[in-house]
Tab-separated table of C-alpha atoms in Angstrom:
chain	number	residue	atom	x	y	z
A	42	MET	CA	-28.153	-43.622	-9.585
A	43	SER	CA	-27.737	-42.610	-5.923
A	44	ARG	CA	-30.103	-43.783	-3.195
A	45	TRP	CA	-31.175	-40.177	-2.633
A	46	ILE	CA	-32.295	-39.794	-6.257
A	47	ILE	CA	-34.064	-43.165	-6.196
A	48	ARG	CA	-35.977	-42.137	-3.084
A	49	LEU	CA	-36.878	-38.816	-4.680
A	50	VAL	CA	-38.202	-40.571	-7.783
A	51	ILE	CA	-40.275	-43.002	-5.682
A	52	LEU	CA	-41.651	-40.169	-3.545
A	53	SER	CA	-42.503	-38.142	-6.648
A	54	ALA	CA	-44.341	-41.121	-8.145
A	55	ILE	CA	-46.366	-41.605	-4.951
A	56	ILE	CA	-47.277	-37.908	-4.813
A	57	LEU	CA	-48.271	-37.928	-8.505
A	58	VAL	CA	-50.602	-40.900	-8.019
A	59	ALA	CA	-52.048	-39.279	-4.897
A	60	GLU	CA	-52.636	-35.997	-6.727
A	61	ILE	CA	-54.416	-37.737	-9.605
A	62	TYR	CA	-56.593	-39.672	-7.191
A	63	ALA	CA	-57.483	-36.585	-5.141
A	64	PHE	CA	-58.292	-34.645	-8.313
A	65	GLN	CA	-60.957	-37.191	-9.176
A	66	ALA	CA	-62.932	-36.127	-6.104
A	67	LEU	CA	-62.844	-32.515	-7.259
A	68	LYS	CA	-63.990	-33.453	-10.768
A	69	THR	CA	-66.929	-35.341	-9.278
A	70	VAL	CA	-68.383	-32.271	-7.550
A	71	THR	CA	-67.581	-29.449	-9.987
A	72	LYS	CA	-67.361	-28.841	-13.726
A	73	SER	CA	-65.766	-25.410	-13.304
A	74	ARG	CA	-62.542	-25.119	-15.266
A	75	VAL	CA	-61.454	-22.198	-13.088
A	76	VAL	CA	-61.690	-24.304	-9.926
A	77	LYS	CA	-59.956	-27.288	-11.495
A	78	TRP	CA	-57.122	-25.281	-13.037
A	79	SER	CA	-56.672	-23.333	-9.786
A	80	TRP	CA	-56.381	-26.624	-7.888
A	81	LEU	CA	-53.753	-27.920	-10.323
A	82	GLY	CA	-51.939	-24.581	-10.524
A	83	VAL	CA	-51.563	-24.159	-6.761
A	84	SER	CA	-50.314	-27.731	-6.367
A	85	ALA	CA	-47.800	-27.304	-9.186
A	86	LEU	CA	-46.494	-24.039	-7.719
A	87	VAL	CA	-46.056	-25.558	-4.247
A	88	TYR	CA	-44.122	-28.565	-5.549
A	89	ALA	CA	-42.051	-26.465	-7.953
A	90	ASN	CA	-41.123	-24.076	-5.151
A	91	LEU	CA	-40.061	-26.931	-2.871
A	92	ILE	CA	-37.902	-28.500	-5.587
A	93	TYR	CA	-36.339	-25.127	-6.436
A	94	VAL	CA	-35.509	-24.364	-2.804
A	95	MET	CA	-34.083	-27.835	-2.198
A	96	PHE	CA	-31.758	-27.724	-5.186
A	97	SER	CA	-30.795	-24.033	-4.991
A	98	THR	CA	-29.968	-23.795	-1.276
A	99	PRO	CA	-26.376	-24.723	-0.367
A	100	ARG	CA	-26.028	-27.111	2.573
A	101	SER	CA	-23.645	-24.604	4.129
A	102	LEU	CA	-26.621	-22.308	4.826
A	103	GLY	CA	-28.435	-24.912	6.920
A	104	GLN	CA	-32.212	-24.794	7.076
A	105	THR	CA	-33.348	-21.449	5.672
A	106	MET	CA	-36.676	-19.694	6.141
A	107	GLN	CA	-37.366	-20.285	2.443
A	108	PHE	CA	-37.035	-24.023	3.037
A	109	GLN	CA	-39.322	-23.866	6.090
A	110	TYR	CA	-42.056	-22.103	4.146
A	111	ALA	CA	-41.651	-24.468	1.193
A	112	VAL	CA	-42.157	-27.433	3.530
A	113	GLY	CA	-44.980	-25.659	5.329
A	114	PHE	CA	-46.980	-25.000	2.179
A	115	MET	CA	-46.378	-28.549	0.957
A	116	LEU	CA	-47.778	-29.981	4.205
A	117	THR	CA	-50.702	-27.546	4.004
A	118	ILE	CA	-51.854	-29.063	0.722
A	119	LEU	CA	-50.674	-32.659	1.222
A	120	ILE	CA	-52.245	-33.508	4.580
A	121	PRO	CA	-55.777	-32.439	3.535
A	122	LYS	CA	-55.354	-34.453	0.342
A	123	ALA	CA	-54.268	-37.474	2.382
A	124	ILE	CA	-57.606	-37.318	4.218
A	125	LEU	CA	-59.362	-36.932	0.882
A	126	ILE	CA	-57.568	-39.942	-0.589
A	127	ILE	CA	-58.301	-42.171	2.417
A	128	MET	CA	-62.008	-41.397	2.228
A	129	MET	CA	-62.217	-41.833	-1.537
A	130	PHE	CA	-60.245	-45.059	-1.480
A	131	GLY	CA	-62.539	-46.372	1.232
A	132	GLU	CA	-65.527	-45.367	-0.892
A	133	ASP	CA	-64.064	-47.243	-3.873
A	134	ILE	CA	-63.726	-50.403	-1.793
A	135	VAL	CA	-67.318	-50.113	-0.509
A	136	ARG	CA	-68.591	-49.382	-4.036
A	137	VAL	CA	-66.867	-52.467	-5.460
A	138	ILE	CA	-68.338	-54.637	-2.701
A	139	LEU	CA	-71.844	-53.238	-3.251
A	140	LYS	CA	-71.585	-53.792	-7.001
A	141	LEU	CA	-70.521	-57.378	-6.497
A	142	VAL	CA	-73.401	-57.943	-4.084
A	143	SER	CA	-75.880	-56.441	-6.581
A	144	VAL	CA	-74.530	-58.614	-9.408
A	145	PHE	CA	-74.796	-61.842	-7.411
A	146	SER	CA	-78.179	-60.970	-5.883
A	147	SER	CA	-80.024	-59.560	-8.919
A	148	GLY	CA	-77.724	-60.137	-11.831
A	149	GLU	CA	-77.627	-56.393	-12.519
A	150	THR	CA	-75.039	-53.750	-11.759
A	151	GLN	CA	-76.428	-50.805	-9.806
A	152	SER	CA	-75.305	-47.225	-10.325
A	153	PHE	CA	-73.709	-45.478	-7.349
A	154	VAL	CA	-73.115	-42.082	-8.975
A	155	GLY	CA	-75.175	-40.230	-6.375
A	156	ARG	CA	-73.323	-41.925	-3.547
A	157	ARG	CA	-69.986	-41.027	-5.181
A	158	VAL	CA	-70.923	-37.334	-5.399
A	159	PHE	CA	-72.063	-37.277	-1.753
A	160	VAL	CA	-68.875	-38.906	-0.473
A	161	SER	CA	-66.734	-36.580	-2.610
A	162	LYS	CA	-68.438	-33.534	-1.142
A	163	LEU	CA	-68.076	-34.919	2.369
A	164	ALA	CA	-64.393	-35.708	1.819
A	165	LEU	CA	-63.672	-32.233	0.437
A	166	GLY	CA	-65.471	-30.673	3.402
A	167	LEU	CA	-63.452	-32.686	5.909
A	168	ALA	CA	-60.204	-31.985	4.046
A	169	ALA	CA	-60.908	-28.266	4.327
A	170	ILE	CA	-60.556	-28.488	8.129
A	171	PRO	CA	-56.817	-29.367	8.224
A	172	PHE	CA	-56.200	-27.022	5.289
A	173	ALA	CA	-57.611	-24.086	7.263
A	174	SER	CA	-55.853	-25.291	10.421
A	175	PHE	CA	-52.446	-25.364	8.745
A	176	LEU	CA	-52.941	-21.891	7.271
A	177	TYR	CA	-53.872	-20.618	10.735
A	178	GLY	CA	-50.880	-22.430	12.211
A	179	ILE	CA	-48.506	-20.625	9.856
A	180	ILE	CA	-50.118	-17.191	10.187
A	181	GLN	CA	-50.966	-17.112	13.893
A	182	GLY	CA	-50.578	-20.494	15.610
A	183	ARG	CA	-46.804	-20.251	15.965
A	184	TYR	CA	-47.318	-17.241	18.269
A	185	ASN	CA	-50.263	-18.662	20.218
A	186	TYR	CA	-48.279	-18.892	23.473
A	187	LYS	CA	-49.818	-20.890	26.310
A	188	VAL	CA	-48.813	-20.780	29.978
A	189	LEU	CA	-49.092	-24.230	31.568
A	190	LYS	CA	-48.885	-24.389	35.362
A	191	TYR	CA	-48.077	-27.356	37.604
A	192	GLN	CA	-47.666	-27.771	41.349
A	193	LEU	CA	-45.386	-30.633	42.406
A	194	SER	CA	-44.866	-31.888	45.957
A	195	PHE	CA	-41.700	-33.564	47.231
A	196	GLU	CA	-41.037	-34.914	50.705
A	197	ASP	CA	-37.313	-34.235	50.380
A	198	LEU	CA	-37.629	-30.623	49.213
A	199	PRO	CA	-35.832	-28.329	51.698
A	200	GLU	CA	-38.284	-26.211	53.731
A	201	ALA	CA	-36.726	-22.969	52.508
A	202	PHE	CA	-37.755	-23.810	48.933
A	203	ASP	CA	-41.395	-24.569	49.696
A	204	GLY	CA	-43.267	-22.440	47.146
A	205	LEU	CA	-40.297	-21.929	44.804
A	206	THR	CA	-41.514	-21.090	41.295
A	207	ILE	CA	-39.716	-22.093	38.110
A	208	THR	CA	-40.436	-20.934	34.588
A	209	GLN	CA	-39.157	-23.319	31.944
A	210	ILE	CA	-38.739	-22.367	28.309
A	211	SER	CA	-37.204	-24.469	25.581
A	212	ASP	CA	-36.401	-24.604	21.867
A	213	ILE	CA	-36.224	-20.916	21.013
A	214	HIS	CA	-34.934	-21.637	17.473
A	215	SER	CA	-34.228	-17.957	16.833
A	216	GLY	CA	-33.295	-18.582	13.205
A	217	SER	CA	-36.974	-19.164	12.428
A	218	PHE	CA	-38.312	-15.888	13.849
A	219	THR	CA	-39.739	-13.158	11.633
A	220	ASN	CA	-42.005	-11.016	13.830
A	221	LYS	CA	-40.291	-9.014	16.589
A	222	ASN	CA	-43.528	-7.759	18.135
A	223	LYS	CA	-44.835	-11.312	18.587
A	224	ILE	CA	-41.555	-12.497	20.130
A	225	GLN	CA	-41.537	-9.482	22.449
A	226	TYR	CA	-45.053	-10.460	23.524
A	227	GLY	CA	-43.802	-13.972	24.331
A	228	VAL	CA	-40.880	-12.641	26.389
A	229	ASP	CA	-43.185	-10.262	28.267
A	230	LEU	CA	-45.492	-13.209	28.994
A	231	ILE	CA	-42.569	-15.097	30.539
A	232	ASN	CA	-41.697	-12.136	32.765
A	233	GLU	CA	-45.335	-11.763	33.813
A	234	GLN	CA	-45.075	-15.132	35.582
A	235	LYS	CA	-42.635	-13.513	38.069
A	236	SER	CA	-40.959	-16.851	38.797
A	237	ASP	CA	-37.961	-17.170	41.116
A	238	ILE	CA	-35.877	-19.004	38.498
A	239	ILE	CA	-35.950	-19.240	34.699
A	240	LEU	CA	-34.563	-22.429	33.142
A	241	PHE	CA	-33.933	-22.840	29.419
A	242	THR	CA	-33.551	-26.362	28.062
A	243	GLY	CA	-31.733	-25.914	24.767
A	244	ASP	CA	-31.857	-25.170	21.022
A	245	ILE	CA	-31.330	-21.426	21.085
A	246	VAL	CA	-30.632	-21.426	17.316
A	247	ASN	CA	-31.398	-23.622	14.327
A	248	ASN	CA	-27.774	-23.931	13.282
A	249	LYS	CA	-25.726	-20.718	13.398
A	250	ALA	CA	-24.924	-18.283	16.177
A	251	ASP	CA	-25.674	-15.178	14.107
A	252	GLU	CA	-29.345	-16.208	13.936
A	253	MET	CA	-29.645	-14.792	17.453
A	254	ASP	CA	-28.090	-11.393	16.703
A	255	THR	CA	-31.448	-9.697	16.105
A	256	TRP	CA	-33.009	-11.177	19.235
A	257	VAL	CA	-30.385	-10.698	21.967
A	258	ASP	CA	-31.890	-7.370	23.099
A	259	VAL	CA	-35.301	-9.014	23.433
A	260	PHE	CA	-34.289	-12.128	25.364
A	261	LYS	CA	-31.902	-10.361	27.723
A	262	GLN	CA	-35.020	-8.703	29.183
A	263	LEU	CA	-35.919	-12.003	30.868
A	264	ASP	CA	-35.730	-11.559	34.622
A	265	ALA	CA	-35.626	-13.961	37.570
A	266	PRO	CA	-34.385	-12.950	41.052
A	267	MET	CA	-32.742	-16.277	41.903
A	268	GLY	CA	-31.051	-16.827	38.550
A	269	LYS	CA	-31.349	-17.991	34.964
A	270	PHE	CA	-29.706	-21.237	33.853
A	271	SER	CA	-29.532	-23.019	30.509
A	272	VAL	CA	-28.202	-26.017	28.591
A	273	LEU	CA	-27.505	-26.823	24.942
A	274	GLY	CA	-29.765	-28.665	22.521
A	275	ASN	CA	-28.892	-30.795	19.506
A	276	HIS	CA	-29.225	-27.861	17.073
A	277	ASP	CA	-26.746	-25.739	19.019
A	278	TYR	CA	-23.798	-27.875	17.920
A	279	GLY	CA	-24.088	-26.981	14.229
A	280	ASP	CA	-24.266	-30.617	13.184
A	281	TYR	CA	-26.885	-29.988	10.486
A	282	VAL	CA	-24.773	-27.652	8.365
A	283	ASP	CA	-22.220	-28.661	5.755
A	284	TRP	CA	-19.452	-26.366	7.055
A	285	LEU	CA	-16.718	-25.254	4.679
A	286	THR	CA	-14.061	-26.045	7.304
A	287	ASN	CA	-14.026	-27.721	10.695
A	288	GLU	CA	-12.666	-24.481	12.141
A	289	ASP	CA	-15.845	-22.688	11.040
A	290	LYS	CA	-17.925	-25.213	12.957
A	291	ILE	CA	-15.762	-24.872	16.068
A	292	ASN	CA	-15.961	-21.071	15.965
A	293	ASN	CA	-19.722	-21.193	15.501
A	294	PHE	CA	-20.113	-23.521	18.476
A	295	LYS	CA	-18.125	-21.156	20.656
A	296	ALA	CA	-20.273	-18.247	19.452
A	297	VAL	CA	-23.455	-20.189	20.275
A	298	LYS	CA	-22.229	-20.787	23.822
A	299	ASP	CA	-21.353	-17.092	24.127
A	300	ILE	CA	-24.989	-16.142	23.401
A	301	HIS	CA	-26.130	-17.408	26.801
A	302	PRO	CA	-24.235	-14.908	28.990
A	303	LYS	CA	-25.233	-12.146	26.563
A	304	ILE	CA	-28.888	-12.744	27.479
A	305	GLY	CA	-28.108	-13.265	31.149
A	306	PHE	CA	-28.173	-17.069	31.361
A	307	GLU	CA	-25.544	-19.218	33.018
A	308	LEU	CA	-24.844	-22.058	30.594
A	309	LEU	CA	-24.260	-25.403	32.310
A	310	LEU	CA	-21.962	-27.674	30.302
A	311	ASN	CA	-22.046	-30.975	32.199
A	312	GLU	CA	-21.890	-29.085	35.477
A	313	ASN	CA	-24.066	-27.894	38.339
A	314	ARG	CA	-24.807	-24.946	40.579
A	315	TYR	CA	-26.279	-24.739	44.054
A	316	ILE	CA	-29.019	-22.271	44.839
A	317	GLU	CA	-29.071	-21.319	48.508
A	318	LYS	CA	-31.830	-19.873	50.654
A	319	ASP	CA	-32.012	-19.543	54.449
A	320	GLY	CA	-29.039	-21.854	54.878
A	321	GLN	CA	-30.524	-24.597	52.698
A	322	LYS	CA	-29.784	-25.462	49.093
A	323	ILE	CA	-30.933	-27.275	45.975
A	324	ALA	CA	-28.844	-28.253	42.948
A	325	ILE	CA	-29.412	-27.210	39.329
A	326	VAL	CA	-27.716	-29.841	37.153
A	327	GLY	CA	-27.177	-29.205	33.452
A	328	VAL	CA	-25.994	-31.748	30.895
A	329	GLU	CA	-24.991	-31.199	27.305
A	330	ASN	CA	-27.238	-32.793	24.731
A	331	TRP	CA	-27.855	-36.526	25.076
A	332	GLY	CA	-30.410	-38.068	22.782
A	333	LYS	CA	-31.103	-41.475	21.345
A	334	GLY	CA	-29.943	-41.194	17.743
A	335	PHE	CA	-28.563	-37.683	18.279
A	336	ASN	CA	-25.453	-36.057	19.681
A	337	GLN	CA	-24.576	-37.676	23.032
A	338	SER	CA	-22.242	-35.152	24.618
A	339	GLY	CA	-24.165	-35.241	27.884
A	340	ASP	CA	-22.254	-36.702	30.844
A	341	LEU	CA	-24.523	-37.145	33.846
A	342	VAL	CA	-21.742	-38.308	36.159
A	343	LYS	CA	-19.534	-35.329	35.355
A	344	ALA	CA	-22.470	-32.932	35.613
A	345	SER	CA	-23.218	-34.216	39.123
A	346	GLU	CA	-19.701	-33.932	40.543
A	347	GLY	CA	-19.663	-32.170	43.903
A	348	ILE	CA	-23.302	-32.707	44.795
A	349	ASN	CA	-24.753	-35.357	47.095
A	350	LYS	CA	-27.253	-38.109	46.464
A	351	ASP	CA	-29.526	-36.692	49.171
A	352	ASP	CA	-29.577	-33.199	47.645
A	353	PHE	CA	-32.723	-32.078	45.898
A	354	LYS	CA	-31.841	-31.869	42.205
A	355	ILE	CA	-33.387	-30.256	39.141
A	356	LEU	CA	-31.841	-31.690	35.982
A	357	LEU	CA	-31.812	-29.799	32.694
A	358	SER	CA	-31.481	-32.196	29.756
A	359	HIS	CA	-32.681	-31.176	26.306
A	360	ASP	CA	-33.815	-34.525	24.931
A	361	PRO	CA	-36.423	-36.509	26.938
A	362	SER	CA	-35.012	-39.803	25.671
A	363	HIS	CA	-32.127	-39.127	28.097
A	364	TRP	CA	-34.611	-39.419	30.978
A	365	GLU	CA	-36.170	-42.554	29.518
A	366	TYR	CA	-32.892	-44.416	28.945
A	367	MET	CA	-30.501	-43.001	31.535
A	368	VAL	CA	-32.028	-40.764	34.204
A	369	LYS	CA	-35.310	-42.071	35.577
A	370	LYS	CA	-33.796	-45.236	37.093
A	371	ASP	CA	-30.528	-43.646	38.202
A	372	ASP	CA	-29.861	-44.348	41.902
A	373	PHE	CA	-28.504	-40.814	42.320
A	374	ASN	CA	-32.169	-39.699	42.295
A	375	TYR	CA	-32.867	-36.751	40.028
A	376	GLN	CA	-36.210	-35.683	41.452
A	377	LEU	CA	-37.221	-33.344	38.609
A	378	THR	CA	-35.992	-33.282	35.019
A	379	LEU	CA	-36.842	-30.569	32.513
A	380	SER	CA	-36.585	-31.271	28.775
A	381	GLY	CA	-37.831	-30.043	25.407
A	382	HIS	CA	-36.700	-31.104	21.928
A	383	THR	CA	-39.864	-32.776	20.594
A	384	HIS	CA	-41.971	-29.606	19.983
A	385	GLY	CA	-44.881	-32.066	20.115
A	386	LEU	CA	-44.047	-32.149	16.381
A	387	GLN	CA	-45.827	-28.732	16.302
A	388	MET	CA	-48.989	-30.459	15.189
A	389	GLY	CA	-51.618	-32.598	16.809
A	390	ILE	CA	-54.861	-32.522	18.752
A	391	GLU	CA	-54.924	-31.477	22.387
A	392	ILE	CA	-57.781	-30.863	24.809
A	393	PRO	CA	-56.062	-29.887	28.089
A	394	GLY	CA	-56.568	-32.453	30.815
A	395	ILE	CA	-58.665	-34.712	28.593
A	396	PHE	CA	-56.918	-35.799	25.416
A	397	LYS	CA	-53.698	-35.221	23.516
A	398	TRP	CA	-52.335	-36.834	20.382
A	399	SER	CA	-49.468	-36.129	18.019
A	400	PRO	CA	-47.353	-38.265	15.690
A	401	SER	CA	-44.528	-37.307	18.064
A	402	GLN	CA	-45.774	-39.891	20.560
A	403	TYR	CA	-44.757	-42.706	18.216
A	404	VAL	CA	-41.139	-41.588	18.495
A	405	TYR	CA	-40.895	-40.361	22.093
A	406	LYS	CA	-42.519	-42.010	25.099
A	407	GLN	CA	-42.426	-38.652	26.890
A	408	TRP	CA	-43.277	-36.111	24.214
A	409	ALA	CA	-45.242	-33.230	25.806
A	410	GLY	CA	-46.225	-32.321	29.335
A	411	LEU	CA	-45.613	-33.851	32.752
A	412	TYR	CA	-44.744	-37.521	33.378
A	413	GLU	CA	-43.907	-39.461	36.538
A	414	GLU	CA	-42.186	-42.802	37.080
A	415	PHE	CA	-40.386	-44.231	40.099
A	416	GLY	CA	-41.404	-41.168	42.081
A	417	ARG	CA	-39.459	-38.901	39.705
A	418	TYR	CA	-40.846	-36.335	37.288
A	419	ILE	CA	-40.027	-35.040	33.857
A	420	ASN	CA	-41.658	-32.097	32.122
A	421	VAL	CA	-41.324	-31.989	28.345
A	422	ASN	CA	-41.858	-28.402	27.222
A	423	ARG	CA	-43.520	-28.044	23.796
A	424	GLY	CA	-41.087	-25.281	22.841
A	425	PHE	CA	-41.169	-21.503	22.548
A	426	GLY	CA	-40.260	-21.318	18.862
A	427	TYR	CA	-40.713	-23.520	15.817
A	428	HIS	CA	-38.554	-25.348	13.321
A	429	ALA	CA	-38.876	-27.074	9.927
A	430	PHE	CA	-42.630	-26.414	9.703
A	431	PRO	CA	-43.103	-22.623	10.134
A	432	GLY	CA	-46.199	-22.905	12.267
A	433	ARG	CA	-48.085	-24.808	14.952
A	434	VAL	CA	-51.349	-26.705	14.632
A	435	GLY	CA	-53.025	-27.804	17.860
A	436	ILE	CA	-49.721	-28.062	19.776
A	437	TRP	CA	-49.058	-24.494	20.844
A	438	PRO	CA	-45.829	-22.777	21.941
A	439	GLU	CA	-45.400	-23.179	25.676
A	440	VAL	CA	-44.248	-21.365	28.787
A	441	THR	CA	-44.183	-23.781	31.742
A	442	VAL	CA	-44.514	-22.610	35.341
A	443	ILE	CA	-43.796	-25.161	38.079
A	444	GLU	CA	-44.306	-24.496	41.780
A	445	LEU	CA	-42.410	-26.773	44.177
A	446	LYS	CA	-44.088	-27.679	47.439
A	447	LYS	CA	-42.812	-29.443	50.536
A	448	GLY	CA	-45.058	-32.402	51.261
A	449	THR	CA	-46.257	-35.813	50.214
A	450	LYS	CA	-46.212	-36.788	46.567
A	451	ASN	CA	-48.982	-35.440	44.345
A	452	ALA	CA	-52.039	-37.680	44.109
C-alpha cells in the first residue's frame, strides 16, 4: 500500500471520528430528523464530491475550478466543525472532572445534562460564524478589493523621484477567475490610483498560459505613465502539472512569458531597468522566482548587473522568503522589495493598524503588509486573485499604493 493511500486512510479515519463527535452536539439540541439527516446529507455530498474530483481529474489538467470549489466547500464545513469539536471536547473534560469531584465530595454522581445542552447550543452558535464567513468569502469576499496606501521616506532617494507613486499588484491567478465584471472592477480600481508606475510581482496563472486568454483584454487596460514591470511567480513555471512531454512544459512556459508584453508589462527575467527623470534615475530590479522550498531560478547578482550599489533600487521578487534569507542583509542595499506569494493564506482576522493573524504567519515571517529591517523595506501584497480555496475570509484581495518621499526614515 502506497504512502499516499495510507495517508488518505488515516485522514479519512480522523474526519469520520470528528464527524461523529460533532454530530453528538447536534443531537443534544434537536430531535428533528430533517435537521439531522440534512446535516449528514450535506457532509456526505461534500466529501463525495471532493473524492470524485480528486480521482477523476487528470494531473495533466493541473488545479481545476472544480477542485477549488470541492476544497472550498470542504473547508466551509470542516472548520466550523473543528470549533465545535474543540468546545465539546473541552466540555467533556470539565464534565468528567466535575463528576469526579462530586463523587469524592458527596459520594453521588451529579447530572450535567442541562450544562451539556447549553454548551452544545453555544458551540453550534459559535461554529455558525466561520460557516457564514466562508460562504461569504466564496460568494463575495474574493472580490472585496482593498486599496492599502503607504508613504515611505528614504534619504538616498533622488530628488526627482520625491513623490513617485507605485501601484503594486500580485498573484493574479487568472485560471481561478469566473466573473468578468468583478475583475473589470478590480482593474478599474487599479487605474483609479493614477500611479506613476505599476509593478506586478508574479503568478499570472495557476499553471497554464491559456488560462489568461479570456483576461488579456481586461488587464491590458492597466495604465501607468512611467511604465509597467513584472516578474514571474512559482506557478508561472508549470511545475504543478503532470505534463505529457517536457516539450509541452517548455512551450507553456514560453507562452506564459509572452502574456506579459500582451498586457503591456515588461517582464524582468533576472535583469533590471533604469527609470529616468530630470537627469536622475532609479533602478527596477526583477528576479525570477526564488523561494525556500520552491523553484529557485532567481539570480540576484545577475539581475543587478550594470547598476551601482549607490543607486536607489526597487526589487521585485515574488516570494518574501527571498528577502528573509538573501536580500535584507545584502551589502548591495536593496532599499525596497516588493513581493506576494503568500496570499495571507486567503483567510484570517485583520483589523487594520491594530491586529492581524493568519496561519500563514507560521510559515512566513513576512506574510502580509509592510516590514522593515536594517533600514530596508519589504511589502508583501496579499494578492489580487485567489488560488486553491475559491474565496477570501478576512484577508482581502489587495491593491498596494506606495508613495516614495525624499527625507529621513519613517518614524
